[in-house]
Short mmCIF file of C-alpha atoms and ligand atoms in Angstrom, two decimals:
data_model
loop_
_atom_site.label_atom_id
_atom_site.label_comp_id
_atom_site.label_asym_id
_atom_site.label_seq_id
_atom_site.Cartn_x
_atom_site.Cartn_y
_atom_site.Cartn_z
CA MET A 3 0.00 0.00 0.00
CA PRO A 4 1.43 3.41 -0.90
CA PRO A 5 2.06 5.84 1.94
CA THR A 6 -0.71 8.26 2.82
CA ILE A 7 -0.27 11.95 2.19
CA GLU A 8 0.14 12.37 5.94
CA GLU A 9 2.92 9.76 6.05
CA THR A 10 4.66 11.34 3.08
CA LEU A 11 4.52 14.79 4.61
CA ALA A 12 5.65 13.45 7.99
CA GLY A 13 8.60 11.77 6.30
CA TYR A 14 9.48 14.98 4.52
CA GLN A 15 9.19 17.02 7.71
CA ASP A 16 11.42 14.55 9.55
CA ALA A 17 13.98 14.67 6.73
CA ALA A 18 13.91 18.46 6.72
CA ARG A 19 14.42 18.47 10.49
CA ALA A 20 17.39 16.16 10.11
CA THR A 21 19.06 18.71 7.84
CA ALA A 22 18.19 21.75 9.96
CA ILE A 23 21.13 23.66 11.33
CA TYR A 24 20.25 27.14 12.49
CA PRO A 25 20.26 29.13 15.70
CA GLY A 26 17.39 29.19 18.12
CA GLN A 27 15.74 25.90 17.18
CA GLY A 28 12.75 25.32 19.40
CA ASN A 29 12.21 28.89 20.48
CA ASN A 30 11.13 32.21 19.00
CA ALA A 31 14.57 32.83 17.47
CA GLY A 32 14.21 29.60 15.48
CA LEU A 33 10.76 30.58 14.27
CA LEU A 34 12.10 33.97 13.25
CA TYR A 35 15.02 32.34 11.43
CA VAL A 36 12.82 30.03 9.37
CA THR A 37 10.33 32.80 8.66
CA LEU A 38 13.11 34.95 7.23
CA GLY A 39 14.35 31.95 5.25
CA LEU A 40 10.87 31.34 3.88
CA ALA A 41 10.57 34.96 2.78
CA GLY A 42 14.04 34.82 1.22
CA GLU A 43 13.41 31.64 -0.73
CA SER A 44 10.01 32.89 -1.90
CA GLY A 45 11.80 35.98 -3.13
CA GLU A 46 14.41 33.86 -4.93
CA PHE A 47 11.64 32.01 -6.73
CA ALA A 48 9.93 35.25 -7.72
CA ASN A 49 13.23 36.78 -8.84
CA LYS A 50 14.14 33.82 -11.03
CA LEU A 51 10.73 33.92 -12.66
CA LYS A 52 11.09 37.68 -13.12
CA LYS A 53 14.34 37.11 -15.00
CA VAL A 54 12.65 34.56 -17.25
CA LEU A 55 10.03 37.17 -18.06
CA ARG A 56 12.77 39.73 -18.76
CA ASP A 57 15.27 37.57 -20.64
CA GLY A 58 13.23 34.63 -21.84
CA PRO A 59 13.72 30.99 -20.93
CA THR A 60 17.09 29.24 -21.14
CA VAL A 61 17.94 25.56 -21.20
CA ASP A 62 18.30 25.72 -17.40
CA THR A 63 15.07 27.62 -16.70
CA GLN A 64 12.93 24.65 -15.73
CA GLU A 65 15.59 23.17 -13.44
CA ASP A 66 16.28 26.55 -11.84
CA LEU A 67 12.60 27.26 -11.21
CA VAL A 68 11.80 23.80 -9.89
CA ALA A 69 14.57 24.03 -7.28
CA GLU A 70 13.12 27.09 -5.59
CA PRO A 71 9.74 25.71 -4.46
CA GLY A 72 11.73 22.93 -2.84
CA ASP A 73 13.64 25.51 -0.84
CA VAL A 74 10.33 27.13 0.08
CA LEU A 75 8.93 23.73 1.09
CA TRP A 76 11.89 23.08 3.39
CA TYR A 77 11.23 26.34 5.21
CA VAL A 78 7.49 25.66 5.38
CA ALA A 79 8.23 22.27 6.94
CA SER A 80 10.68 23.92 9.32
CA ALA A 81 8.14 26.59 10.25
CA ALA A 82 5.65 23.84 11.08
CA SER A 83 8.30 22.17 13.24
CA GLU A 84 9.06 25.42 15.02
CA LEU A 85 5.33 25.92 15.64
CA GLY A 86 5.11 22.41 17.04
CA VAL A 87 2.67 21.10 14.47
CA SER A 88 2.90 18.57 11.69
CA LEU A 89 3.35 19.57 8.09
CA ALA A 90 0.36 17.34 7.37
CA ASP A 91 -1.77 19.42 9.74
CA VAL A 92 -0.62 22.62 8.04
CA ALA A 93 -1.52 21.17 4.65
CA GLU A 94 -4.88 19.86 5.82
CA LEU A 95 -5.85 23.14 7.49
CA ASN A 96 -5.02 24.98 4.28
CA LEU A 97 -6.99 22.57 2.11
CA ASP A 98 -9.95 22.71 4.49
CA LYS A 99 -9.90 26.51 4.24
CA LEU A 100 -9.71 26.45 0.45
CA ARG A 101 -12.42 23.79 0.12
CA GLY A 102 -14.65 25.92 2.34
CA ARG A 103 -14.05 28.94 0.15
CA PHE A 104 -14.64 26.88 -2.98
CA GLU A 105 -17.95 25.60 -1.63
CA ALA A 106 -18.95 29.10 -0.53
CA GLY A 107 -17.96 30.55 -3.90
CA THR A 108 -15.44 32.87 -2.26
CA LEU A 109 -12.15 31.62 -3.73
CA ARG A 110 -11.91 34.93 -5.54
CA GLY A 111 -11.59 38.09 -3.54
CA SER A 112 -9.43 38.87 -0.55
CA GLY A 113 -9.39 38.68 3.21
CA ASP A 114 -8.61 35.84 5.60
CA ASP A 115 -12.22 35.45 6.78
CA ARG A 116 -13.98 34.54 3.55
MG1 LIG B 26 16.82 28.97 -3.16
#
C-alpha cells in the first residue's frame, strides 16, 4: 500500500528536520530564522521567474525554477516544526480553508475570513 499523504509529509518534515542547522531551534529565534528563510526563498523564486520574463527561458530555466519551491517547502516544513505542528496538519488546514471557500464561492476576492 502506498504511503498516505500524511505519512509522506511526515517523512518529509522529519527529513527536513534532520538537515536543519540554524540558531534558536525550538524557540522564538528559530521561528524567526525560518520565517526569514521562507521569505528569502520565496523571493528567490519570484526573482528567477522575473528574470525569465525579462530575458526569456534558457535551457536551465525549468531546473532553476523547480529548485526554488523545494527551498520554500523546506522552510514551510521547518516553520511547522518550530510551531510544534505537523506539516500534514498545516496542509490539511489549508486545504480545508480552500475547500470551504470553494464551496462558498469565495475563492476569488481577498481577506482571511472569507
Ligand atoms: Mg533557493
